[in-house]
Amino acid sequence: MWRFVCVFVHKVGLLDLELNQLTKALFGALVALSVVMVTLQGFAGPWYRNLFRFLLLLSYIIPISLRVNLDMGKATYGWMIMKDESIPGTVVRTSTIPEELGRLVYLLTDKTGTLTQNEMVFKRLHLGTVSYGADTMDEIQTHLRNPYSQTQPPAGGHTSATPPRKAPSAAPKVRKSVSSRVHEAVKAIALCHNVTPVYEHRAGTPAEAEDQDFSDGNRTYQAASPDEVALVQWTESVGLTLVSRDLASMQLRGPSGELLTFSVLQTFPFTSESKRMGVIVRDESTAEITFYLKGADAAMSSIVQYNDWLEEECGNMAREGLRTLVVAKRALTEEQYQDFESRYSQAKLSTHDRALKVAAVVESLEWEMELLCLTGVEDQLQADVRPTLEMLRNAGIKIWMLTGDKLETATCIAKSSHLVSRTQDIHVFMPVTNRGEAHLELNAFRRKHDCALVISGDSLEVCLKFYEHELVELACQCPAVVCCRCSPTQKAHIVKLLQQHTGRRTCAIGDGGNDVSMIQMADCGIGIEGKEGRQASLAADFSITQFRHVGRLLVVHGRSSYKRSAALGQFVMHRGLIISTMQAVFSSVFYFASVPLYQGFLMVGYATLYTMFPVFSLVLDQDVKPEMAMLYPELYKDLTKGRSLSFKTFLVWVLVSVYQGGILMYGALLLFESEFVHVVAISFTALILTELLMVALTVRTWHWLMVVAEVLSLGCYVASLAFLNEYFAPQMESRPAFGHGGHGTARWWPPPQQHLQCVRSIMGTVAGSLCAHPSSTITSPVTLTEWPHRTCSNTWLLGHTQTVAVVATKLVRVTLLYRAEGKWARLRPYLQAHVTCPRSFPQNLGPTGHGRSSLCTEAPRSLLWPSVPAGPGLRSSQPAAPCPCPKPFQPEYVSHTVRCPSVDPCGPRERRRSFQGF
């Protein structure tokens, strides 16, 4: 069982591999975008630090929640499959590859117990000159009564004795009678087997035990093969019943109730090499010793006496789909058996080549045996096998049948099950033993088109040894392939060849232990709980009770699982791309500042509470109803091409995400410039509404849980506006972003209006200078400079330096933009609306009310504004003198900073000369 588990772990779905490739592409896009942002900054300052900042800010490009959503979706698909009332008893034993059911191209199936019920029914008895079928079984009962009608069973259970230990003549007179021939054939079938009758209840007393043992209603048969049970049950139906058996004897009950006791002298079990089994018994009533033998026609044809009907009738029965067995006997004298027993015992005691010596002794009896009869047993097809195979064929799935049966039987089952249509040609690959024969047969097969291939395991082994690629290429072009006489190892090898040479997804289905290797090797394994045990069912990824359930499992659930997972995966990637696009646009607008757009719970809630339920509800979506998918299996063909999830669809979603993210961010900045301090609430609300609307537009068939998910997510967001107002609305209280003066990434707390006026007043001087001298040109963008020696005592500036930088940079950007375009007339009202220039700073900036005298203690070594040549009326000057400051400030954790000058920026012109570089 541990070996099974190891195989399961390594089964990875094709969808997971495709999503891994797309995730790698997204990671490359993340790194490239971060490098571009740092490059546009000009690699100023600690650029490597800014690079990692951008990697963190844009990390939502990589869909970390994709694996969680997909695993939850796969678990949901498995639950839906097991709860489907149309396929009762289905068990999903893996939660990693339900989408594989929607990508299958090759279906490799066993025959016995998979396409058939593995319930053998006796159909034909052929004696050479006469044949008995299902409608003439009553004649056999009549013939069987005749040999026992003239004898009465004595009290001891033995019939009247004939001369004991008398060997029959070469041509006994009883063989001239049809009744005698029928009697010998039925008795041979009733004795030559390994079946044991089992009784459930036994009485306490010996007398009652005997009666209980022989009651027909309380008896069941156990055997290694269902063929054996079918033969014994048939002999019971015609009047010769097996009532008991042990290692040394067996008892039969005749049509009149008499008991026939036989001693079991030797038993030769069935082997795959000999393909036959035999038994030597002694009739206790007559003391006759008889050697009965039965087996496949290929093994028995050289053992029995010459006849002219065996080969022909075997072919006829095989074409009818019957499993044939040849039954023969040989009468032995006491001396012959004693000689055989001594040689057999001596061979079994041999220490050298024991198996060969034992086989040689047994073969000494297997010559010129009397042919008694030929039996035909039918393995009935499972219910709805024909429409299921036709549906799968219409869905574009190629079906290969791998069986251990003989070629004729496999071909007949393929035709009767409509695996091969009756109007379709069948190419039977002739037996080959060397490379030359294989080459000639492959050339003959290459000249045929649109025909099914039937090949034996031996010929397959030879062809794969010399012409593996050519054989697989030709076989894949066939609409159906039947491989007979295949071993379990060959079955698994065929599955591996299809995977290697075609690259398509394969599915193996079986019901017995010999199918386990094939099921484990396939990309998707399906086991059927049959009469051969639960080995295949426990080793498979999916377990079903009947073959007809495969159609709905693939066409309905496999198709839905793949399309839902493809939509879910791409939507999760879109969710991360759109918010990363907004972050990139926001940073680029403010001179590529590595400033987070959304903070704290907003980023956590975006991927969980606000959008998770609507996005995950896509696992309930369906493009067509199950009834339509079953009616039109051709819809399954498109899934094998992988069009639902490809680089083409991925690029479409990327373009949609970039377009939506850019529109949302630019729209919030341009349409709500007067409400700039509310840009977080405006853009985030638009983002949430866009995601909910996108889910609603993606859904094809609405489910009530989808509506609940949409309403619930929207309600949670509306409620969070009230409970998380510090993330959306401006705060009127001063809060340091670094806690108690510690280091860290600054949080964006919108500043009070009076502090914003201070920043605008500073920028008023810059804007006025640029407006007054339109001939000035910009020689470089905003650069970053560290101010390691600057200290500031203002608590609000300590906590909101980043906010000040963003607001001030925005004003510079707008001013420079209007100046560069020459739109001076439009610049004046903008400055009047957005830039105020008070004559003095507010007196309450400092925490102690010291006013502007306590703002700055030391002027920076260089300023952060654009480098503009000095124009008329401007000349360079030295920085202002320092002033005392009680608390240190280290702005290396801030991308853009603004100093408060020690002079009034709105005073006379000579006071503005303190701006170095203007």
PDB file of N, CA, C and O in Angstrom, residues 545-602:
ATOM      1  N   THR A 545     -18.764   2.183  -9.579  1.00  0.00           N
ATOM      2  CA  THR A 545     -19.374   0.863  -9.443  1.00  0.00           C
ATOM      3  C   THR A 545     -19.698   0.227 -10.791  1.00  0.00           C
ATOM      4  O   THR A 545     -19.766  -0.994 -10.885  1.00  0.00           O
ATOM      5  N   GLN A 546     -19.903   1.022 -11.827  1.00  0.00           N
ATOM      6  CA  GLN A 546     -20.228   0.496 -13.146  1.00  0.00           C
ATOM      7  C   GLN A 546     -19.499   1.313 -14.209  1.00  0.00           C
ATOM      8  O   GLN A 546     -19.218   2.500 -14.014  1.00  0.00           O
ATOM      9  N   PHE A 547     -19.255   0.662 -15.342  1.00  0.00           N
ATOM     10  CA  PHE A 547     -18.526   1.330 -16.405  1.00  0.00           C
ATOM     11  C   PHE A 547     -19.335   2.483 -17.001  1.00  0.00           C
ATOM     12  O   PHE A 547     -18.748   3.466 -17.467  1.00  0.00           O
ATOM     13  N   ARG A 548     -20.633   2.396 -16.992  1.00  0.00           N
ATOM     14  CA  ARG A 548     -21.445   3.446 -17.603  1.00  0.00           C
ATOM     15  C   ARG A 548     -21.305   4.780 -16.877  1.00  0.00           C
ATOM     16  O   ARG A 548     -21.627   5.832 -17.430  1.00  0.00           O
ATOM     17  N   HIS A 549     -20.842   4.759 -15.647  1.00  0.00           N
ATOM     18  CA  HIS A 549     -20.654   6.007 -14.913  1.00  0.00           C
ATOM     19  C   HIS A 549     -19.466   6.810 -15.428  1.00  0.00           C
ATOM     20  O   HIS A 549     -19.323   7.985 -15.085  1.00  0.00           O
ATOM     21  N   VAL A 550     -18.616   6.179 -16.232  1.00  0.00           N
ATOM     22  CA  VAL A 550     -17.456   6.895 -16.760  1.00  0.00           C
ATOM     23  C   VAL A 550     -17.904   8.046 -17.650  1.00  0.00           C
ATOM     24  O   VAL A 550     -17.292   9.130 -17.653  1.00  0.00           O
ATOM     25  N   GLY A 551     -18.976   7.848 -18.423  1.00  0.00           N
ATOM     26  CA  GLY A 551     -19.443   8.903 -19.324  1.00  0.00           C
ATOM     27  C   GLY A 551     -19.779  10.187 -18.590  1.00  0.00           C
ATOM     28  O   GLY A 551     -19.287  11.267 -18.951  1.00  0.00           O
ATOM     29  N   ARG A 552     -20.587  10.101 -17.564  1.00  0.00           N
ATOM     30  CA  ARG A 552     -20.958  11.307 -16.814  1.00  0.00           C
ATOM     31  C   ARG A 552     -19.781  11.853 -16.023  1.00  0.00           C
ATOM     32  O   ARG A 552     -19.633  13.073 -15.869  1.00  0.00           O
ATOM     33  N   LEU A 553     -18.918  10.964 -15.535  1.00  0.00           N
ATOM     34  CA  LEU A 553     -17.761  11.412 -14.769  1.00  0.00           C
ATOM     35  C   LEU A 553     -16.841  12.280 -15.615  1.00  0.00           C
ATOM     36  O   LEU A 553     -16.308  13.286 -15.132  1.00  0.00           O
ATOM     37  N   LEU A 554     -16.661  11.927 -16.883  1.00  0.00           N
ATOM     38  CA  LEU A 554     -15.768  12.687 -17.752  1.00  0.00           C
ATOM     39  C   LEU A 554     -16.474  13.858 -18.409  1.00  0.00           C
ATOM     40  O   LEU A 554     -15.988  15.000 -18.355  1.00  0.00           O
ATOM     41  N   VAL A 555     -17.601  13.598 -19.034  1.00  0.00           N
ATOM     42  CA  VAL A 555     -18.254  14.608 -19.863  1.00  0.00           C
ATOM     43  C   VAL A 555     -18.863  15.722 -19.025  1.00  0.00           C
ATOM     44  O   VAL A 555     -18.845  16.896 -19.430  1.00  0.00           O
ATOM     45  N   VAL A 556     -19.372  15.396 -17.862  1.00  0.00           N
ATOM     46  CA  VAL A 556     -20.036  16.409 -17.024  1.00  0.00           C
ATOM     47  C   VAL A 556     -19.074  16.946 -15.960  1.00  0.00           C
ATOM     48  O   VAL A 556     -18.720  18.128 -15.960  1.00  0.00           O
ATOM     49  N   HIS A 557     -18.626  16.077 -15.073  1.00  0.00           N
ATOM     50  CA  HIS A 557     -17.809  16.554 -13.951  1.00  0.00           C
ATOM     51  C   HIS A 557     -16.401  16.925 -14.394  1.00  0.00           C
ATOM     52  O   HIS A 557     -15.846  17.920 -13.912  1.00  0.00           O
ATOM     53  N   GLY A 558     -15.811  16.157 -15.278  1.00  0.00           N
ATOM     54  CA  GLY A 558     -14.475  16.510 -15.747  1.00  0.00           C
ATOM     55  C   GLY A 558     -14.458  17.815 -16.501  1.00  0.00           C
ATOM     56  O   GLY A 558     -13.582  18.662 -16.290  1.00  0.00           O
ATOM     57  N   ARG A 559     -15.436  18.000 -17.365  1.00  0.00           N
ATOM     58  CA  ARG A 559     -15.515  19.253 -18.128  1.00  0.00           C
ATOM     59  C   ARG A 559     -15.760  20.444 -17.214  1.00  0.00           C
ATOM     60  O   ARG A 559     -15.113  21.491 -17.337  1.00  0.00           O
ATOM     61  N   SER A 560     -16.692  20.309 -16.282  1.00  0.00           N
ATOM     62  CA  SER A 560     -17.004  21.421 -15.374  1.00  0.00           C
ATOM     63  C   SER A 560     -15.818  21.752 -14.479  1.00  0.00           C
ATOM     64  O   SER A 560     -15.508  22.928 -14.254  1.00  0.00           O
ATOM     65  N   SER A 561     -15.127  20.728 -13.975  1.00  0.00           N
ATOM     66  CA  SER A 561     -13.998  20.972 -13.079  1.00  0.00           C
ATOM     67  C   SER A 561     -12.894  21.734 -13.793  1.00  0.00           C
ATOM     68  O   SER A 561     -12.308  22.676 -13.235  1.00  0.00           O
ATOM     69  N   TYR A 562     -12.604  21.362 -15.028  1.00  0.00           N
ATOM     70  CA  TYR A 562     -11.531  22.043 -15.753  1.00  0.00           C
ATOM     71  C   TYR A 562     -11.895  23.490 -16.069  1.00  0.00           C
ATOM     72  O   TYR A 562     -11.095  24.409 -15.839  1.00  0.00           O
ATOM     73  N   LYS A 563     -13.088  23.715 -16.577  1.00  0.00           N
ATOM     74  CA  LYS A 563     -13.476  25.079 -16.948  1.00  0.00           C
ATOM     75  C   LYS A 563     -13.593  25.966 -15.713  1.00  0.00           C
ATOM     76  O   LYS A 563     -13.233  27.144 -15.746  1.00  0.00           O
ATOM     77  N   ARG A 564     -14.090  25.429 -14.622  1.00  0.00           N
ATOM     78  CA  ARG A 564     -14.197  26.225 -13.403  1.00  0.00           C
ATOM     79  C   ARG A 564     -12.826  26.564 -12.837  1.00  0.00           C
ATOM     80  O   ARG A 564     -12.587  27.711 -12.424  1.00  0.00           O
ATOM     81  N   SER A 565     -11.947  25.603 -12.818  1.00  0.00           N
ATOM     82  CA  SER A 565     -10.604  25.874 -12.293  1.00  0.00           C
ATOM     83  C   SER A 565      -9.850  26.853 -13.181  1.00  0.00           C
ATOM     84  O   SER A 565      -9.096  27.697 -12.683  1.00  0.00           O
ATOM     85  N   ALA A 566     -10.043  26.749 -14.496  1.00  0.00           N
ATOM     86  CA  ALA A 566      -9.385  27.695 -15.395  1.00  0.00           C
ATOM     87  C   ALA A 566      -9.885  29.116 -15.150  1.00  0.00           C
ATOM     88  O   ALA A 566      -9.096  30.066 -15.087  1.00  0.00           O
ATOM     89  N   ALA A 567     -11.209  29.276 -15.015  1.00  0.00           N
ATOM     90  CA  ALA A 567     -11.764  30.605 -14.739  1.00  0.00           C
ATOM     91  C   ALA A 567     -11.331  31.116 -13.373  1.00  0.00           C
ATOM     92  O   ALA A 567     -10.997  32.297 -13.215  1.00  0.00           O
ATOM     93  N   LEU A 568     -11.330  30.235 -12.375  1.00  0.00           N
ATOM     94  CA  LEU A 568     -10.935  30.642 -11.028  1.00  0.00           C
ATOM     95  C   LEU A 568      -9.475  31.069 -10.990  1.00  0.00           C
ATOM     96  O   LEU A 568      -9.131  32.106 -10.403  1.00  0.00           O
ATOM     97  N   GLY A 569      -8.601  30.307 -11.619  1.00  0.00           N
ATOM     98  CA  GLY A 569      -7.183  30.652 -11.608  1.00  0.00           C
ATOM     99  C   GLY A 569      -6.901  31.976 -12.286  1.00  0.00           C
ATOM    100  O   GLY A 569      -6.141  32.810 -11.776  1.00  0.00           O
ATOM    101  N   GLN A 570      -7.509  32.207 -13.443  1.00  0.00           N
ATOM    102  CA  GLN A 570      -7.276  33.453 -14.159  1.00  0.00           C
ATOM    103  C   GLN A 570      -7.888  34.646 -13.422  1.00  0.00           C
ATOM    104  O   GLN A 570      -7.340  35.755 -13.467  1.00  0.00           O
ATOM    105  N   PHE A 571      -8.998  34.451 -12.742  1.00  0.00           N
ATOM    106  CA  PHE A 571      -9.610  35.557 -12.006  1.00  0.00           C
ATOM    107  C   PHE A 571      -8.787  35.916 -10.780  1.00  0.00           C
ATOM    108  O   PHE A 571      -8.687  37.101 -10.418  1.00  0.00           O
ATOM    109  N   VAL A 572      -8.182  34.924 -10.127  1.00  0.00           N
ATOM    110  CA  VAL A 572      -7.319  35.223  -8.986  1.00  0.00           C
ATOM    111  C   VAL A 572      -6.093  36.003  -9.452  1.00  0.00           C
ATOM    112  O   VAL A 572      -5.646  36.955  -8.789  1.00  0.00           O
ATOM    113  N   MET A 573      -5.537  35.638 -10.603  1.00  0.00           N
ATOM    114  CA  MET A 573      -4.410  36.401 -11.141  1.00  0.00           C
ATOM    115  C   MET A 573      -4.831  37.807 -11.532  1.00  0.00           C
ATOM    116  O   MET A 573      -4.089  38.771 -11.339  1.00  0.00           O
ATOM    117  N   HIS A 574      -6.036  37.948 -12.078  1.00  0.00           N
ATOM    118  CA  HIS A 574      -6.541  39.283 -12.425  1.00  0.00           C
ATOM    119  C   HIS A 574      -6.711  40.131 -11.182  1.00  0.00           C
ATOM    120  O   HIS A 574      -6.422  41.343 -11.188  1.00  0.00           O
ATOM    121  N   ARG A 575      -7.154  39.531 -10.100  1.00  0.00           N
ATOM    122  CA  ARG A 575      -7.346  40.272  -8.852  1.00  0.00           C
ATOM    123  C   ARG A 575      -6.040  40.845  -8.330  1.00  0.00           C
ATOM    124  O   ARG A 575      -6.001  41.965  -7.800  1.00  0.00           O
ATOM    125  N   GLY A 576      -4.955  40.101  -8.448  1.00  0.00           N
ATOM    126  CA  GLY A 576      -3.663  40.627  -8.013  1.00  0.00           C
ATOM    127  C   GLY A 576      -3.056  41.610  -8.983  1.00  0.00           C
ATOM    128  O   GLY A 576      -2.394  42.575  -8.584  1.00  0.00           O
ATOM    129  N   LEU A 577      -3.302  41.405 -10.297  1.00  0.00           N
ATOM    130  CA  LEU A 577      -2.724  42.296 -11.294  1.00  0.00           C
ATOM    131  C   LEU A 577      -3.341  43.689 -11.252  1.00  0.00           C
ATOM    132  O   LEU A 577      -2.654  44.692 -11.422  1.00  0.00           O
ATOM    133  N   ILE A 578      -4.633  43.765 -11.011  1.00  0.00           N
ATOM    134  CA  ILE A 578      -5.301  45.063 -11.067  1.00  0.00           C
ATOM    135  C   ILE A 578      -4.853  45.958  -9.913  1.00  0.00           C
ATOM    136  O   ILE A 578      -4.597  47.164 -10.102  1.00  0.00           O
ATOM    137  N   ILE A 579      -4.709  45.409  -8.716  1.00  0.00           N
ATOM    138  CA  ILE A 579      -4.272  46.243  -7.588  1.00  0.00           C
ATOM    139  C   ILE A 579      -2.785  46.574  -7.712  1.00  0.00           C
ATOM    140  O   ILE A 579      -2.352  47.662  -7.302  1.00  0.00           O
ATOM    141  N   SER A 580      -1.998  45.686  -8.306  1.00  0.00           N
ATOM    142  CA  SER A 580      -0.591  46.004  -8.535  1.00  0.00           C
ATOM    143  C   SER A 580      -0.447  47.083  -9.598  1.00  0.00           C
ATOM    144  O   SER A 580       0.444  47.929  -9.517  1.00  0.00           O
ATOM    145  N   THR A 581      -1.326  47.057 -10.600  1.00  0.00           N
ATOM    146  CA  THR A 581      -1.311  48.114 -11.610  1.00  0.00           C
ATOM    147  C   THR A 581      -1.634  49.464 -10.984  1.00  0.00           C
ATOM    148  O   THR A 581      -1.002  50.487 -11.303  1.00  0.00           O
ATOM    149  N   MET A 582      -2.608  49.497 -10.097  1.00  0.00           N
ATOM    150  CA  MET A 582      -2.951  50.749  -9.420  1.00  0.00           C
ATOM    151  C   MET A 582      -1.781  51.245  -8.576  1.00  0.00           C
ATOM    152  O   MET A 582      -1.518  52.450  -8.529  1.00  0.00           O
ATOM    153  N   GLN A 583      -1.083  50.332  -7.928  1.00  0.00           N
ATOM    154  CA  GLN A 583       0.084  50.733  -7.133  1.00  0.00           C
ATOM    155  C   GLN A 583       1.178  51.292  -8.028  1.00  0.00           C
ATOM    156  O   GLN A 583       1.812  52.302  -7.695  1.00  0.00           O
ATOM    157  N   ALA A 584       1.399  50.667  -9.176  1.00  0.00           N
ATOM    158  CA  ALA A 584       2.432  51.153 -10.091  1.00  0.00           C
ATOM    159  C   ALA A 584       2.071  52.517 -10.652  1.00  0.00           C
ATOM    160  O   ALA A 584       2.930  53.409 -10.772  1.00  0.00           O
ATOM    161  N   VAL A 585       0.803  52.714 -11.002  1.00  0.00           N
ATOM    162  CA  VAL A 585       0.370  54.017 -11.513  1.00  0.00           C
ATOM    163  C   VAL A 585       0.513  55.080 -10.440  1.00  0.00           C
ATOM    164  O   VAL A 585       0.972  56.198 -10.696  1.00  0.00           O
ATOM    165  N   PHE A 586       0.137  54.733  -9.230  1.00  0.00           N
ATOM    166  CA  PHE A 586       0.232  55.696  -8.133  1.00  0.00           C
ATOM    167  C   PHE A 586       1.684  56.107  -7.902  1.00  0.00           C
ATOM    168  O   PHE A 586       1.995  57.289  -7.743  1.00  0.00           O
ATOM    169  N   SER A 587       2.600  55.157  -7.900  1.00  0.00           N
ATOM    170  CA  SER A 587       4.012  55.474  -7.686  1.00  0.00           C
ATOM    171  C   SER A 587       4.578  56.283  -8.841  1.00  0.00           C
ATOM    172  O   SER A 587       5.381  57.209  -8.633  1.00  0.00           O
ATOM    173  N   SER A 588       4.188  55.970 -10.070  1.00  0.00           N
ATOM    174  CA  SER A 588       4.705  56.706 -11.221  1.00  0.00           C
ATOM    175  C   SER A 588       4.187  58.137 -11.254  1.00  0.00           C
ATOM    176  O   SER A 588       4.889  59.056 -11.701  1.00  0.00           O
ATOM    177  N   VAL A 589       2.964  58.344 -10.795  1.00  0.00           N
ATOM    178  CA  VAL A 589       2.422  59.703 -10.766  1.00  0.00           C
ATOM    179  C   VAL A 589       3.227  60.576  -9.818  1.00  0.00           C
ATOM    180  O   VAL A 589       3.505  61.744 -10.120  1.00  0.00           O
ATOM    181  N   PHE A 590       3.616  60.020  -8.688  1.00  0.00           N
ATOM    182  CA  PHE A 590       4.363  60.784  -7.698  1.00  0.00           C
ATOM    183  C   PHE A 590       5.846  60.485  -7.799  1.00  0.00           C
ATOM    184  O   PHE A 590       6.501  60.122  -6.815  1.00  0.00           O
ATOM    185  N   TYR A 591       6.363  60.621  -9.018  1.00  0.00           N
ATOM    186  CA  TYR A 591       7.787  60.539  -9.279  1.00  0.00           C
ATOM    187  C   TYR A 591       8.390  59.238  -8.751  1.00  0.00           C
ATOM    188  O   TYR A 591       9.436  59.240  -8.134  1.00  0.00           O
ATOM    189  N   PHE A 592       7.664  58.122  -8.995  1.00  0.00           N
ATOM    190  CA  PHE A 592       8.149  56.783  -8.714  1.00  0.00           C
ATOM    191  C   PHE A 592       8.553  56.619  -7.261  1.00  0.00           C
ATOM    192  O   PHE A 592       9.580  56.019  -6.933  1.00  0.00           O
ATOM    193  N   ALA A 593       7.734  57.183  -6.410  1.00  0.00           N
ATOM    194  CA  ALA A 593       7.974  57.032  -4.983  1.00  0.00           C
ATOM    195  C   ALA A 593       7.504  55.653  -4.537  1.00  0.00           C
ATOM    196  O   ALA A 593       6.428  55.190  -4.912  1.00  0.00           O
ATOM    197  N   SER A 594       8.301  54.997  -3.726  1.00  0.00           N
ATOM    198  CA  SER A 594       7.941  53.664  -3.211  1.00  0.00           C
ATOM    199  C   SER A 594       7.040  53.819  -1.996  1.00  0.00           C
ATOM    200  O   SER A 594       7.394  53.466  -0.873  1.00  0.00           O
ATOM    201  N   VAL A 595       5.862  54.389  -2.256  1.00  0.00           N
ATOM    202  CA  VAL A 595       4.891  54.673  -1.204  1.00  0.00           C
ATOM    203  C   VAL A 595       3.724  53.717  -1.372  1.00  0.00           C
ATOM    204  O   VAL A 595       3.175  53.605  -2.471  1.00  0.00           O
ATOM    205  N   PRO A 596       3.302  52.982  -0.348  1.00  0.00           N
ATOM    206  CA  PRO A 596       2.156  52.076  -0.490  1.00  0.00           C
ATOM    207  C   PRO A 596       0.865  52.857  -0.671  1.00  0.00           C
ATOM    208  O   PRO A 596       0.618  53.850   0.007  1.00  0.00           O
ATOM    209  N   LEU A 597       0.047  52.392  -1.587  1.00  0.00           N
ATOM    210  CA  LEU A 597      -1.237  53.031  -1.844  1.00  0.00           C
ATOM    211  C   LEU A 597      -2.246  52.686  -0.767  1.00  0.00           C
ATOM    212  O   LEU A 597      -2.953  53.554  -0.256  1.00  0.00           O
ATOM    213  N   TYR A 598      -2.333  51.389  -0.438  1.00  0.00           N
ATOM    214  CA  TYR A 598      -3.281  50.924   0.578  1.00  0.00           C
ATOM    215  C   TYR A 598      -2.508  50.286   1.717  1.00  0.00           C
ATOM    216  O   TYR A 598      -1.526  49.578   1.503  1.00  0.00           O
ATOM    217  N   GLN A 599      -2.973  50.528   2.923  1.00  0.00           N
ATOM    218  CA  GLN A 599      -2.256  50.110   4.111  1.00  0.00           C
ATOM    219  C   GLN A 599      -3.066  49.102   4.902  1.00  0.00           C
ATOM    220  O   GLN A 599      -4.278  48.986   4.750  1.00  0.00           O
ATOM    221  N   GLY A 600      -2.362  48.370   5.731  1.00  0.00           N
ATOM    222  CA  GLY A 600      -2.970  47.573   6.775  1.00  0.00           C
ATOM    223  C   GLY A 600      -4.047  46.631   6.314  1.00  0.00           C
ATOM    224  O   GLY A 600      -3.877  45.805   5.422  1.00  0.00           O
ATOM    225  N   PHE A 601      -5.216  46.785   6.941  1.00  0.00           N
ATOM    226  CA  PHE A 601      -6.312  45.853   6.723  1.00  0.00           C
ATOM    227  C   PHE A 601      -6.864  45.923   5.312  1.00  0.00           C
ATOM    228  O   PHE A 601      -7.483  44.964   4.858  1.00  0.00           O
ATOM    229  N   LEU A 602      -6.671  47.033   4.627  1.00  0.00           N
ATOM    230  CA  LEU A 602      -7.211  47.147   3.266  1.00  0.00           C
ATOM    231  C   LEU A 602      -6.586  46.098   2.350  1.00  0.00           C
ATOM    232  O   LEU A 602      -7.286  45.467   1.554  1.00  0.00           O
TER     233      LEU A 602
END
